[in-house]
Amino acid sequence: MNRLRRILRRRRRTASGPAGVGPLVRAQLRAHWGRALALGLGVVAATSVFTVLTGASEVERLELRGEVAAAPSPYHILVRPPGTRSDLEAEHGLVRPYQLSGQFGGISLDDYDAIRAIGGVDVAAPVAMVGYVMHATQVAVDVGPRTDAGRELLVADVVYTGDRGLTAIEQPSASFSYVTPNTVSVLGQPNDSGAPHGVAETMPDGSTVLVCPYRTWGGDIADSPAAAARERSSSCSTTRPGGDPATRTLQAPQRRTVTLEWSFPVLVAAVDPDQEAALADGGEVPAALRALAGSAAGTADGPVPVVVASEPHVDAQAEVTVRRLPDEVAGRFAAGLTLDEAGELLATPGPVVATDTITADQAYRQLIREALEAPESILVDSIWTTEPTAYVVGAGGVLKPRPVENPQEVWRSSLRVEGYVPAPPVVADTGFRAVRPHPGSPATRTGSMPPQLSIVGVFDSHDVEATEFEGAHGLPGADARSRTLLGGRTLLPSGSPGAYHLGPPTAFIRLSDLDTFTGSGSELADPDAPITAIRVRVAGVDGVSPVERERVRLVADQIRAATGLDVDVVLGSAATEQTVELPAGAFGRPELALAETWMRQGVVAAVMQAVDHKSVALFALVLAVSTLFVANVSAASARSRRGELAVLSRVGWSRGHLLRLLLAEILLVGGVAGVAGALVSVAIGWITGLEVTPARAAVAVPVAAFVALAAAAWPAWRASKPSVAG
């Protein structure tokens, strides 16, 4: 009080008003430094906590963004035919793990052109799923050197295994090899004239016996795909060298062998190589796509260029056991038998002379090697498409696929004399997708050759976006039991088009070559709308900011309005695991619980908004608590200064002057505390590893001033009320 009187005596009122507030503020801070220190510490705590929390929240936001965007995609919008989105996807905002499976056609070329014409569309890459085409090779099982010049009948029994050994399909007498020292030759023609047709053996007495009969065109077909496979892979040959061309084609190899048919369902898709390469975001165009783009166009009578995958991505093995039948059985075979009689004779027991294991990878590598050494054409005698899997949603959202029965008749072919295409044995296992055949017509009926695919290159699955999806490396077990059954490995595709887990396309043709199938007999599922999906990348979108999300949304709305197609915005989608309970198979595989990766839309935006909302609430709470603390200190300070303020009021200070005095003191303390809070926040960030940038630390100064003024405003207003004492 004495200090205040001395200041007032030195600075008497003038005509312009009371003495300046600056000297009074400095005098008060020196006289009551403890009060100023308490107030300053409260502001330092508030501002430093605020600054550090904003840095922590930003780190959290970035980490969450990186986690939920862990399934990056080079495109932002997925366009599918209307009605493609299942109820399960629509209800839960999901996209199937491989959205192309089970969908063949539905988008017209006009719709594709309309999408490309929309402003903001940077890349529009179409995929037209053509269907499955069966292609087989003959794998030789070595039985050892040939030491006996007499007759020999070898029979191969095969057990096909898959699903990590859980599925085992037995095919006894899957193939045979009959070798004789006598001359053999092909007899007759594969027509329906009724004349004998097959391999005939010329006996020492000059008589001829049909030892290996073939089916005739238009006659009875094999009773099963397995019997048809045995007829295609079996051989009858001679060890006698000869000069007749027909004899040379049936010459037995130097080593004893039994051939085994191995079939691969080739999933063919059509793409635009230029747009597919554009999805690589300026990266190098894969050599296979360059080979496809540079190939001559396919014609109705010529082969269609195709590139095929370098690996089959199929879990399948063939455990082969070769029996040598007794000589008397080989003698009965030489007497001439019908196809049915020969099949029964092959079941005769005999000593095992060889065993071998052939994997799908081995067979596929041989198929590719044969194609590259002597480019061949894949005959498209039929196309097979599949329907999407239907689910029952169980407790806890567990998905239960519904089994589907596909009769063996779907593998019939009118272009094969045996009656069946070379389908893999696993097609007989429990299916989860309905298979739809699109059979071709014999050349003798149509007057033209069926479509053919000529391999012009091999691609790596990692080089083409259309083959990338989360399940490419298999489905892991979702519980301890399933993981144990799978041996700690993932469940890979089995090779059956009707199986639950399918692989990506294994062959690509050009979109412009689709018209070669028109009128061929093997028609597309939807010739007028052949495209299955279009992947759209929006120009100027590199992240998931609100502006970029809005840009993608506007383009998606324009696509929907222009075409009426189903449009899914996959920008900001996140991988989410769905548990799938796969029912037991027909050949030993038990029920399995699998973890399948689906895509949930809009997760990034939702998480970022949640983080923002949480941060705002947290910051508001911190500032509110700090403001209450500073307000309490300010109120206590005002109460302790009632006497001083009363003296100032009596000597002529108005309420406005008193208020400025109080707030000037608070503002000065708040500014100094803000600088201190900035320094403290930088130190805390350095200690804790949180990033507190200089720009963020500088924000502490105005924040401190705001908190101090907001907290002291009401106590200062009340304390500045003029004294009414006499």
XYZ file of C-alpha atoms in Angstrom:
726
model
C 0.000 0.000 0.000
C 2.837 2.402 0.828
C 4.439 1.596 -2.528
C 1.154 2.407 -4.253
C 0.938 5.801 -2.450
C 4.486 6.730 -3.470
C 3.716 5.904 -7.121
C 0.559 7.953 -7.008
C 2.334 10.936 -5.532
C 4.863 10.852 -8.346
C 2.181 10.516 -11.025
C -0.640 12.830 -10.043
C -3.728 12.957 -12.093
C -3.557 15.184 -15.087
C -6.273 16.533 -17.236
C -6.060 13.466 -19.401
C -6.786 10.978 -16.623
C -5.151 8.842 -13.960
C -1.549 7.750 -13.847
C -0.345 5.142 -16.429
C -0.860 1.475 -15.651
C 2.657 0.357 -16.679
C 4.495 1.449 -13.514
C 1.683 0.097 -11.347
C 1.837 -3.307 -13.097
C 5.593 -3.537 -12.586
C 5.237 -2.448 -8.943
C 2.539 -5.048 -8.291
C 4.568 -7.864 -9.892
C 7.628 -6.943 -7.767
C 5.593 -6.607 -4.608
C 3.532 -9.778 -5.121
C 5.818 -12.004 -7.138
C 4.485 -15.154 -5.437
C 0.991 -14.468 -6.714
C 2.300 -13.833 -10.234
C 4.406 -16.989 -10.070
C 1.397 -19.147 -9.134
C -0.624 -17.652 -11.934
C 2.233 -18.120 -14.414
C 2.802 -21.764 -13.442
C -0.856 -22.534 -14.058
C -0.668 -21.027 -17.511
C 2.631 -22.834 -18.266
C 1.033 -26.150 -17.315
C -2.020 -25.501 -19.484
C -0.098 -24.434 -22.571
C 2.611 -27.106 -22.396
C 0.046 -29.872 -21.929
C -1.985 -28.488 -24.829
C 1.035 -28.326 -27.140
C 2.320 -31.810 -26.289
C -1.144 -33.365 -26.656
C -1.616 -31.880 -30.101
C 1.673 -33.467 -31.136
C 0.679 -36.825 -29.629
C -2.687 -36.710 -31.346
C -1.078 -35.968 -34.701
C 1.259 -38.950 -34.291
C -1.706 -41.116 -33.355
C -3.601 -39.893 -36.386
C -0.725 -40.685 -38.734
C -0.218 -44.130 -37.225
C -3.885 -44.962 -37.570
C -3.920 -43.739 -41.138
C -0.983 -45.978 -41.978
C -2.616 -48.963 -40.318
C -6.082 -48.732 -41.790
C -4.693 -47.954 -45.230
C -2.550 -51.101 -45.082
C -4.272 -52.437 -48.207
C -3.149 -49.844 -50.730
C -4.779 -49.851 -54.120
C -3.754 -48.120 -57.341
C -7.396 -47.307 -58.033
C -10.037 -45.426 -56.067
C -13.359 -46.627 -57.483
C -14.550 -50.125 -58.349
C -17.370 -50.273 -60.889
C -19.378 -53.492 -61.156
C -22.566 -54.555 -62.951
C -25.861 -53.521 -61.328
C -26.989 -55.975 -58.675
C -23.506 -57.431 -58.228
C -23.160 -56.142 -54.680
C -24.473 -58.901 -52.435
C -26.758 -58.270 -49.467
C -23.856 -59.114 -47.174
C -21.654 -56.478 -48.807
C -24.398 -53.851 -48.865
C -25.417 -54.339 -45.209
C -21.897 -54.220 -43.794
C -20.118 -51.906 -46.258
C -17.842 -54.717 -47.438
C -16.261 -55.721 -50.723
C -15.561 -59.404 -51.394
C -11.907 -60.434 -51.161
C -11.772 -61.147 -54.875
C -14.648 -59.253 -56.418
C -14.105 -60.677 -59.935
C -14.827 -64.287 -58.958
C -18.302 -65.468 -59.773
C -19.044 -62.544 -62.098
C -18.746 -62.861 -65.868
C -19.827 -59.821 -67.843
C -22.496 -57.243 -67.108
C -20.901 -53.961 -68.283
C -21.129 -52.918 -71.906
C -18.400 -51.333 -73.983
C -20.610 -48.235 -74.262
C -20.617 -47.948 -70.460
C -16.837 -48.241 -70.517
C -16.557 -45.425 -73.048
C -18.931 -43.275 -70.969
C -16.786 -43.741 -67.857
C -13.605 -42.832 -69.712
C -15.263 -39.608 -70.925
C -16.090 -38.392 -67.384
C -13.967 -35.488 -66.213
C -11.540 -36.394 -63.459
C -11.106 -40.025 -64.561
C -7.371 -40.605 -64.900
C -7.352 -44.373 -65.540
C -10.239 -46.724 -66.302
C -8.923 -50.293 -66.467
C -11.531 -52.888 -67.479
C -11.459 -56.611 -66.744
C -13.702 -58.926 -68.742
C -13.813 -62.383 -67.184
C -14.162 -64.832 -70.077
C -14.297 -68.068 -68.101
C -12.376 -71.258 -67.472
C -10.749 -73.193 -70.299
C -9.382 -76.683 -69.682
C -5.807 -77.346 -70.761
C -3.887 -80.522 -70.000
C -0.442 -82.017 -70.407
C 0.849 -85.572 -70.231
C 3.416 -86.129 -67.479
C 5.643 -89.192 -67.819
C 6.304 -91.341 -64.760
C 9.671 -93.059 -65.125
C 9.668 -96.771 -64.281
C 13.306 -97.519 -65.135
C 15.294 -98.930 -68.044
C 13.720 -101.402 -70.454
C 15.317 -104.819 -69.934
C 12.651 -107.165 -71.281
C 11.748 -107.335 -74.968
C 8.504 -109.181 -74.265
C 5.018 -107.853 -73.631
C 4.564 -105.598 -70.630
C 1.443 -104.037 -69.124
C 2.073 -101.248 -66.594
C -0.769 -99.646 -64.627
C -0.581 -96.426 -62.622
C -2.733 -95.980 -59.509
C -2.953 -92.367 -58.374
C -3.983 -90.645 -55.172
C -4.515 -86.931 -55.710
C -3.995 -84.878 -52.557
C -4.695 -81.238 -51.810
C -5.808 -78.875 -49.075
C -2.465 -79.388 -47.332
C -2.925 -83.155 -47.455
C -6.428 -83.101 -45.934
C -8.118 -84.075 -49.221
C -7.252 -87.396 -50.890
C -8.951 -88.567 -54.106
C -8.122 -92.124 -55.191
C -8.085 -93.017 -58.863
C -7.069 -96.650 -59.326
C -5.908 -97.615 -62.797
C -5.678 -93.964 -63.791
C -3.457 -94.838 -66.757
C -1.732 -97.781 -68.400
C 1.077 -98.520 -70.830
C 0.981 -101.611 -73.055
C 4.217 -102.467 -74.903
C 4.679 -105.374 -77.340
C 7.568 -106.586 -79.530
C 5.120 -106.916 -82.409
C 4.313 -104.238 -84.921
C 1.448 -101.902 -84.023
C -0.436 -99.353 -86.128
C -3.472 -97.114 -86.006
C -6.588 -98.702 -87.447
C -9.659 -96.881 -88.730
C -10.851 -93.308 -88.335
C -12.604 -91.485 -85.442
C -15.998 -91.360 -87.170
C -19.391 -92.860 -86.509
C -19.255 -95.403 -89.353
C -19.059 -98.287 -86.929
C -15.700 -99.528 -88.276
C -13.082 -100.546 -85.657
C -10.830 -97.731 -84.542
C -7.750 -97.885 -82.347
C -4.276 -99.394 -82.135
C -3.956 -102.783 -83.781
C -1.191 -105.334 -83.115
C 0.074 -107.517 -85.951
C 0.706 -111.036 -84.614
C 3.538 -113.310 -85.809
C 1.023 -115.279 -87.916
C 0.027 -112.095 -89.726
C -3.328 -111.669 -88.027
C -4.369 -108.256 -86.669
C -5.911 -107.666 -83.251
C -7.379 -104.361 -81.992
C -5.533 -104.242 -78.655
C -6.242 -100.625 -77.700
C -9.681 -99.606 -78.964
C -10.615 -95.923 -79.241
C -14.071 -94.499 -78.992
C -15.714 -93.491 -82.215
C -17.262 -90.126 -82.903
C -20.923 -90.177 -81.974
C -20.659 -93.428 -80.037
C -20.949 -94.041 -76.334
C -18.927 -91.746 -74.099
C -16.863 -92.676 -71.060
C -18.826 -93.340 -67.901
C -16.902 -90.689 -65.947
C -14.317 -87.924 -66.400
C -11.782 -90.263 -64.745
C -12.355 -92.966 -67.363
C -12.030 -90.363 -70.118
C -8.724 -89.196 -68.628
C -7.416 -92.795 -68.605
C -8.257 -93.216 -72.276
C -6.467 -89.982 -73.202
C -3.291 -90.694 -71.226
C -2.878 -94.428 -71.896
C -0.546 -95.674 -74.623
C 0.030 -98.755 -76.711
C 3.409 -99.011 -78.495
C 6.025 -101.378 -79.832
C 9.694 -101.988 -79.098
C 10.316 -103.104 -82.684
C 11.958 -100.453 -84.814
C 10.365 -99.912 -88.173
C 10.255 -97.620 -91.159
C 6.527 -97.116 -91.408
C 5.560 -93.560 -90.317
C 2.545 -94.929 -88.476
C 4.772 -97.375 -86.623
C 7.311 -94.693 -85.681
C 4.622 -92.591 -83.999
C 3.861 -95.565 -81.768
C 7.476 -96.412 -80.973
C 8.021 -97.192 -77.284
C 10.523 -94.935 -75.472
C 13.849 -96.373 -74.384
C 12.864 -96.131 -70.731
C 9.670 -97.622 -69.397
C 7.112 -94.945 -68.636
C 3.465 -94.449 -67.792
C 1.917 -91.141 -68.720
C -0.435 -89.272 -66.442
C -2.898 -86.595 -67.572
C -2.670 -83.383 -65.573
C -5.275 -80.744 -66.216
C -5.371 -77.071 -65.329
C -8.516 -74.942 -65.473
C -7.144 -71.766 -67.070
C -9.118 -68.712 -65.932
C -9.079 -66.379 -68.933
C -9.685 -62.643 -68.594
C -9.536 -59.818 -71.115
C -7.816 -56.523 -70.303
C -6.735 -53.346 -72.027
C -2.904 -53.590 -71.833
C -2.458 -49.805 -71.972
C -4.885 -49.106 -69.128
C -3.530 -52.041 -67.113
C -0.031 -50.632 -67.458
C -1.295 -47.165 -66.479
C -2.382 -48.558 -63.107
C 1.291 -49.196 -62.400
C 1.487 -45.408 -61.796
C 4.165 -44.740 -64.353
C 6.110 -47.889 -63.569
C 7.653 -50.138 -66.173
C 5.137 -52.078 -68.233
C 5.561 -55.840 -67.598
C 7.128 -57.700 -70.496
C 4.107 -59.992 -70.775
C 1.753 -57.048 -71.298
C 4.118 -55.629 -73.900
C 4.082 -58.980 -75.678
C 0.301 -59.068 -75.531
C -0.077 -55.500 -76.800
C 2.376 -56.087 -79.637
C 0.838 -59.329 -80.913
C -1.210 -59.549 -84.066
C -4.948 -59.318 -83.571
C -6.847 -62.570 -83.268
C -9.183 -63.632 -86.042
C -12.123 -65.978 -86.342
C -9.906 -68.629 -87.979
C -6.593 -67.796 -86.292
C -5.381 -68.079 -82.695
C -5.971 -65.349 -80.138
C -2.740 -64.188 -78.432
C -2.671 -64.891 -74.707
C -0.204 -64.503 -71.855
C -0.286 -67.019 -69.020
C 0.833 -66.998 -65.391
C 4.267 -68.326 -64.523
C 2.860 -70.356 -61.601
C -0.423 -72.244 -61.133
C -0.947 -71.216 -57.459
C -2.599 -74.595 -56.865
C -2.077 -76.967 -53.947
C -2.226 -80.411 -55.565
C 0.005 -83.475 -55.727
C -0.296 -86.882 -57.370
C 1.053 -89.861 -55.450
C 1.681 -92.413 -58.225
C 2.141 -96.141 -57.735
C 3.003 -98.216 -60.840
C 2.103 -101.927 -60.967
C 3.399 -104.426 -63.493
C 0.642 -106.870 -64.306
C 1.473 -110.580 -64.749
C 2.476 -111.795 -68.222
C -0.693 -113.836 -68.576
C -2.737 -110.678 -68.013
C -0.716 -108.918 -70.728
C -1.474 -111.931 -72.958
C -5.197 -111.552 -72.344
C -4.876 -107.883 -73.194
C -3.265 -108.835 -76.521
C -6.246 -111.028 -77.354
C -8.347 -107.905 -77.893
C -10.783 -106.452 -75.386
C -13.514 -103.871 -75.349
C -12.955 -100.653 -73.436
C -15.032 -101.876 -70.505
C -13.282 -105.259 -70.423
C -9.875 -103.579 -70.547
C -10.849 -101.339 -67.615
C -11.789 -104.368 -65.511
C -8.557 -106.176 -66.420
C -6.434 -103.264 -65.214
C -7.623 -103.897 -61.653
C -5.643 -107.159 -61.539
C -3.035 -107.107 -58.734
C 0.637 -106.946 -59.651
C 3.978 -106.097 -58.065
C 4.853 -102.429 -57.553
C 7.737 -101.432 -59.813
C 7.864 -97.671 -59.219
C 6.454 -94.837 -57.112
C 6.619 -91.113 -57.690
C 5.138 -87.830 -56.521
C 4.182 -85.204 -59.070
C 3.201 -81.719 -57.968
C 1.010 -79.207 -59.722
C 4.030 -76.906 -60.053
C 6.009 -79.618 -61.867
C 3.178 -80.365 -64.265
C 2.535 -76.674 -64.925
C 6.197 -75.955 -65.626
C 6.183 -78.775 -68.164
C 3.062 -77.346 -69.798
C 4.651 -73.886 -70.085
C 7.930 -75.346 -71.343
C 6.143 -77.276 -74.069
C 4.213 -74.174 -75.075
C 7.343 -72.008 -75.303
C 9.482 -74.592 -77.101
C 6.825 -75.297 -79.694
C 4.123 -72.593 -79.471
C 0.825 -74.367 -79.359
C -2.759 -73.277 -79.344
C -5.155 -73.979 -76.501
C -8.361 -75.347 -77.975
C -11.395 -73.598 -76.507
C -13.927 -76.357 -76.974
C -15.979 -75.059 -74.050
C -16.036 -72.244 -71.496
C -17.104 -72.581 -67.879
C -18.308 -69.759 -65.669
C -19.223 -69.833 -61.987
C -21.780 -68.196 -59.742
C -20.845 -66.247 -56.583
C -20.741 -68.051 -53.259
C -23.822 -67.730 -51.058
C -23.385 -67.377 -47.294
C -25.276 -67.951 -44.109
C -24.201 -65.451 -41.445
C -23.816 -67.178 -38.104
C -23.248 -65.999 -34.559
C -20.623 -63.309 -34.221
C -20.721 -62.571 -37.938
C -19.114 -65.900 -38.907
C -19.666 -66.653 -42.609
C -20.794 -70.146 -43.591
C -20.599 -70.862 -47.349
C -23.437 -72.935 -48.741
C -22.302 -76.138 -50.493
C -23.320 -76.541 -54.144
C -23.530 -79.797 -56.083
C -22.035 -79.725 -59.569
C -22.832 -82.961 -61.440
C -20.146 -84.444 -63.645
C -22.304 -83.666 -66.670
C -21.127 -80.034 -66.551
C -17.757 -81.295 -67.825
C -19.199 -82.849 -70.974
C -17.811 -81.755 -74.335
C -19.179 -82.490 -77.788
C -15.709 -81.941 -79.252
C -14.071 -84.814 -77.346
C -14.631 -88.378 -78.495
C -14.346 -89.508 -74.866
C -17.204 -87.145 -74.031
C -15.479 -85.221 -71.218
C -12.927 -82.440 -71.086
C -9.707 -83.004 -69.122
C -11.054 -81.706 -65.814
C -8.902 -82.220 -62.698
C -10.132 -84.887 -60.265
C -10.782 -82.266 -57.563
C -13.871 -81.040 -59.466
C -15.668 -83.982 -57.823
C -15.089 -82.511 -54.357
C -17.667 -80.451 -52.463
C -18.302 -77.233 -54.351
C -19.365 -73.794 -53.168
C -19.993 -72.181 -56.564
C -22.371 -73.367 -59.228
C -20.494 -74.121 -62.461
C -22.181 -73.140 -65.737
C -20.934 -74.757 -68.986
C -20.906 -72.890 -72.294
C -20.240 -75.812 -74.641
C -18.810 -75.386 -78.102
C -19.944 -77.184 -81.234
C -17.914 -79.697 -83.278
C -16.123 -78.243 -86.267
C -17.989 -80.642 -88.542
C -21.242 -78.972 -87.508
C -20.233 -75.334 -87.533
C -17.933 -75.461 -90.533
C -15.215 -73.524 -88.692
C -12.608 -74.204 -86.056
C -13.349 -73.462 -82.391
C -11.441 -70.517 -80.870
C -7.787 -71.145 -80.083
C -5.425 -69.351 -77.714
C -1.771 -69.006 -78.670
C 0.650 -68.382 -75.786
C 2.861 -65.361 -76.556
C 4.290 -64.661 -73.108
C 4.422 -65.528 -69.417
C 3.678 -63.055 -66.627
C 4.465 -62.919 -62.947
C 1.339 -62.511 -60.834
C 2.939 -59.603 -58.957
C 3.332 -57.626 -62.182
C -0.349 -57.353 -63.102
C -2.800 -55.549 -60.826
C -5.739 -57.717 -61.941
C -4.104 -60.738 -60.281
C -3.462 -59.035 -56.945
C -5.789 -59.706 -54.031
C -5.460 -60.356 -50.328
C -6.008 -64.119 -50.567
C -3.352 -64.710 -53.210
C -1.119 -66.447 -50.665
C -3.873 -68.555 -49.149
C -6.271 -68.425 -46.218
C -4.833 -69.025 -42.717
C -6.647 -70.920 -40.015
C -8.836 -68.808 -37.754
C -8.512 -71.017 -34.669
C -5.930 -73.310 -33.110
C -7.602 -76.494 -34.380
C -7.675 -75.334 -37.996
C -4.100 -74.054 -37.846
C -2.992 -77.441 -36.550
C -4.890 -79.290 -39.288
C -3.285 -77.087 -41.921
C 0.152 -77.632 -40.417
C 0.592 -73.939 -39.749
C 0.227 -73.182 -43.456
C -2.481 -71.469 -45.471
C -5.231 -73.086 -47.501
C -4.431 -72.580 -51.186
C -6.745 -72.913 -54.204
C -7.403 -76.549 -55.074
C -7.699 -76.074 -58.828
C -11.452 -76.639 -59.030
C -13.590 -73.829 -60.472
C -16.320 -74.773 -58.012
C -14.094 -74.585 -54.916
C -14.547 -71.916 -52.256
C -11.097 -70.353 -52.507
C -10.254 -69.372 -56.081
C -7.074 -67.960 -57.494
C -6.747 -64.925 -59.764
C -6.859 -65.082 -63.584
C -4.104 -67.241 -65.039
C -4.395 -66.009 -68.630
C -5.026 -62.631 -70.259
C -6.185 -61.749 -73.734
C -6.843 -58.269 -75.117
C -10.221 -56.683 -74.691
C -10.264 -56.018 -78.426
C -10.060 -59.775 -79.128
C -13.290 -60.649 -77.343
C -15.263 -60.499 -80.581
C -13.390 -63.572 -81.882
C -15.604 -65.675 -79.613
C -18.787 -64.408 -81.245
C -20.382 -67.140 -83.325
C -17.688 -69.620 -82.356
C -19.967 -71.979 -80.485
C -18.222 -71.187 -77.170
C -20.122 -68.009 -76.463
C -19.349 -65.487 -73.758
C -21.651 -65.387 -70.756
C -22.881 -61.918 -71.797
C -21.722 -61.052 -75.342
C -23.480 -57.663 -75.305
C -21.941 -56.635 -71.973
C -18.696 -58.605 -71.624
C -16.880 -56.454 -69.024
C -16.933 -57.680 -65.434
C -15.432 -54.710 -63.569
C -13.725 -51.378 -64.182
C -11.093 -50.036 -61.815
C -11.039 -46.236 -61.864
C -8.284 -43.965 -60.638
C -9.233 -40.322 -60.105
C -6.840 -37.604 -61.230
C -5.157 -35.533 -58.534
C -5.809 -37.988 -55.687
C -2.753 -39.189 -53.789
C -4.088 -39.421 -50.226
C -7.277 -39.521 -48.188
C -7.777 -35.893 -47.239
C -11.342 -34.518 -47.156
C -10.741 -32.698 -50.433
C -9.480 -35.865 -52.128
C -12.315 -37.959 -50.746
C -14.810 -35.428 -52.030
C -13.153 -35.446 -55.438
C -13.481 -39.235 -55.622
C -17.081 -39.087 -54.419
C -18.033 -36.612 -57.139
C -16.532 -38.833 -59.851
C -18.293 -41.882 -58.376
C -21.624 -40.035 -58.437
C -21.085 -39.082 -62.068
C -20.316 -42.703 -62.994
C -23.436 -43.899 -61.196
C -25.590 -41.256 -62.874
C -24.166 -41.907 -66.344
C -24.265 -45.711 -66.305
C -26.520 -46.953 -63.492
C -23.811 -49.425 -62.465
C -22.843 -50.446 -58.930
C -20.066 -48.131 -57.731
C -17.878 -48.814 -54.698
C -15.461 -46.163 -53.419
C -12.447 -48.148 -52.269
C -10.336 -45.091 -51.398
C -9.656 -45.361 -47.684
C -10.890 -48.945 -47.486
C -9.248 -51.147 -44.907
C -8.606 -54.836 -44.657
C -10.862 -56.583 -42.173
C -10.785 -60.244 -41.242
C -13.920 -62.345 -41.619
C -14.076 -65.821 -40.110
C -15.304 -68.385 -42.624
C -16.452 -71.819 -41.457
C -15.784 -74.081 -44.439
C -17.870 -77.281 -44.306
C -16.141 -80.645 -44.635
C -15.229 -81.857 -48.102
C -16.268 -85.094 -49.767
C -12.765 -86.614 -49.736
C -11.531 -86.305 -46.185
C -11.024 -82.615 -45.520
C -12.633 -81.777 -42.168
C -14.483 -78.576 -41.387
C -12.105 -75.624 -41.184
C -12.338 -72.145 -39.697
C -10.489 -69.758 -42.001
C -9.548 -66.084 -41.696
C -10.423 -64.337 -44.945
C -9.541 -60.729 -45.709
C -12.428 -58.590 -46.935
C -12.364 -54.849 -47.577
C -14.381 -52.469 -45.419
C -15.153 -49.170 -47.135
C -14.562 -45.725 -45.652
C -12.563 -46.856 -42.626
C -9.784 -44.294 -43.021
C -12.189 -41.350 -43.078
C -14.134 -42.719 -40.120
C -11.020 -43.284 -38.017
C -9.574 -39.885 -38.884
C -12.852 -38.215 -37.953
C -12.978 -40.193 -34.720
C -9.429 -39.136 -33.884
C -10.264 -35.517 -34.681
C -13.370 -35.594 -32.507
C -11.478 -37.228 -29.665
C -8.697 -34.686 -29.954
C -11.103 -31.752 -29.919
C -12.840 -33.108 -26.832
C -9.517 -33.736 -25.090
C -8.154 -30.291 -25.895
C -11.356 -28.612 -24.757
C -11.232 -30.516 -21.485
C -7.565 -29.580 -20.850
C -8.210 -25.921 -21.593
C -11.367 -25.883 -19.461
C -9.531 -27.323 -16.445
C -6.627 -24.933 -16.940
C -8.980 -21.970 -17.305
C -10.741 -22.862 -14.050
C -7.372 -23.102 -12.295
C -6.223 -19.681 -13.588
C -9.641 -18.177 -12.784
C -9.347 -19.388 -9.211
C -5.861 -17.851 -8.883
C -7.096 -14.594 -10.426
C -10.073 -14.440 -8.070
C -7.834 -14.956 -5.044
C -5.496 -12.255 -6.316
C -8.387 -9.829 -6.824
C -9.708 -10.440 -3.321
C -6.291 -9.754 -1.829
C -6.125 -6.388 -3.663
C -9.469 -4.906 -2.651
C -7.781 -2.264 -0.524
C -5.440 -1.142 -3.284
C -8.243 -1.012 -5.841
C -10.415 1.008 -3.385
C -7.651 3.613 -3.001
C -7.316 3.909 -6.781
C -11.065 4.301 -7.108
C -11.132 7.115 -4.537
C -8.377 9.046 -6.298
C -10.340 9.092 -9.536
C -9.673 5.816 -11.353
C -12.708 4.722 -13.318
C -13.823 1.116 -13.647
C -12.361 0.939 -17.144
C -8.951 2.057 -15.888
C -9.063 -0.449 -13.051
C -10.047 -3.223 -15.476
C -7.177 -2.364 -17.820
C -4.792 -2.421 -14.872
C -5.876 -5.889 -13.810
C -5.944 -7.331 -17.352
C -2.584 -5.794 -18.278
C -1.015 -7.609 -15.360
C -2.690 -10.872 -16.373
C -1.705 -10.424 -20.032
C 1.928 -9.813 -19.125
C 2.043 -12.871 -16.891
C 0.271 -14.949 -19.563
C 2.704 -13.892 -22.306
C 5.759 -14.712 -20.240
C 4.153 -18.013 -19.193
C 3.405 -18.791 -22.854
C 7.071 -18.442 -23.784
C 8.007 -20.645 -20.837
C 5.312 -23.163 -21.816
C 6.687 -23.339 -25.361
C 10.155 -24.123 -24.058
C 8.782 -26.707 -21.629
C 6.756 -28.438 -24.381
C 9.825 -28.698 -26.627
C 11.749 -30.259 -23.751
C 8.952 -32.732 -22.997
C 8.751 -33.679 -26.682
C 12.474 -34.314 -26.803
C 12.327 -36.500 -23.676
C 9.259 -38.532 -24.711
C 10.066 -38.829 -28.395
C 6.973 -36.891 -29.486
C 7.469 -34.451 -32.306
C 6.864 -30.859 -31.118
C 7.765 -28.605 -34.007
C 8.813 -24.954 -33.486
C 5.618 -23.836 -35.223
C 3.486 -25.857 -32.826
C 5.494 -24.622 -29.828
C 5.028 -21.011 -30.967
C 1.273 -21.536 -30.786
C 1.696 -21.814 -27.000
C 2.219 -18.041 -26.639
C -1.174 -16.854 -27.978
C -2.854 -19.846 -26.329
C -1.359 -18.826 -22.977
C -2.523 -15.236 -23.391
C -6.006 -16.408 -24.333
C -6.267 -18.784 -21.362
C -5.031 -16.081 -18.944
C -7.408 -13.393 -20.237
C -10.389 -15.760 -20.443
C -9.777 -17.010 -16.927
C -9.205 -13.572 -15.360
C -11.957 -11.676 -17.164
C -14.770 -12.315 -14.668
C -12.712 -11.892 -11.456
C -11.210 -8.665 -12.870
C -14.634 -7.354 -13.820
C -15.957 -7.913 -10.338
C -12.848 -6.451 -8.669
C -12.928 -3.294 -10.817
C -16.242 -2.210 -9.406
C -15.655 1.339 -7.957
C -15.622 1.699 -4.199
C -18.673 3.446 -2.681
C -17.133 4.024 0.718
C -16.973 7.608 1.980
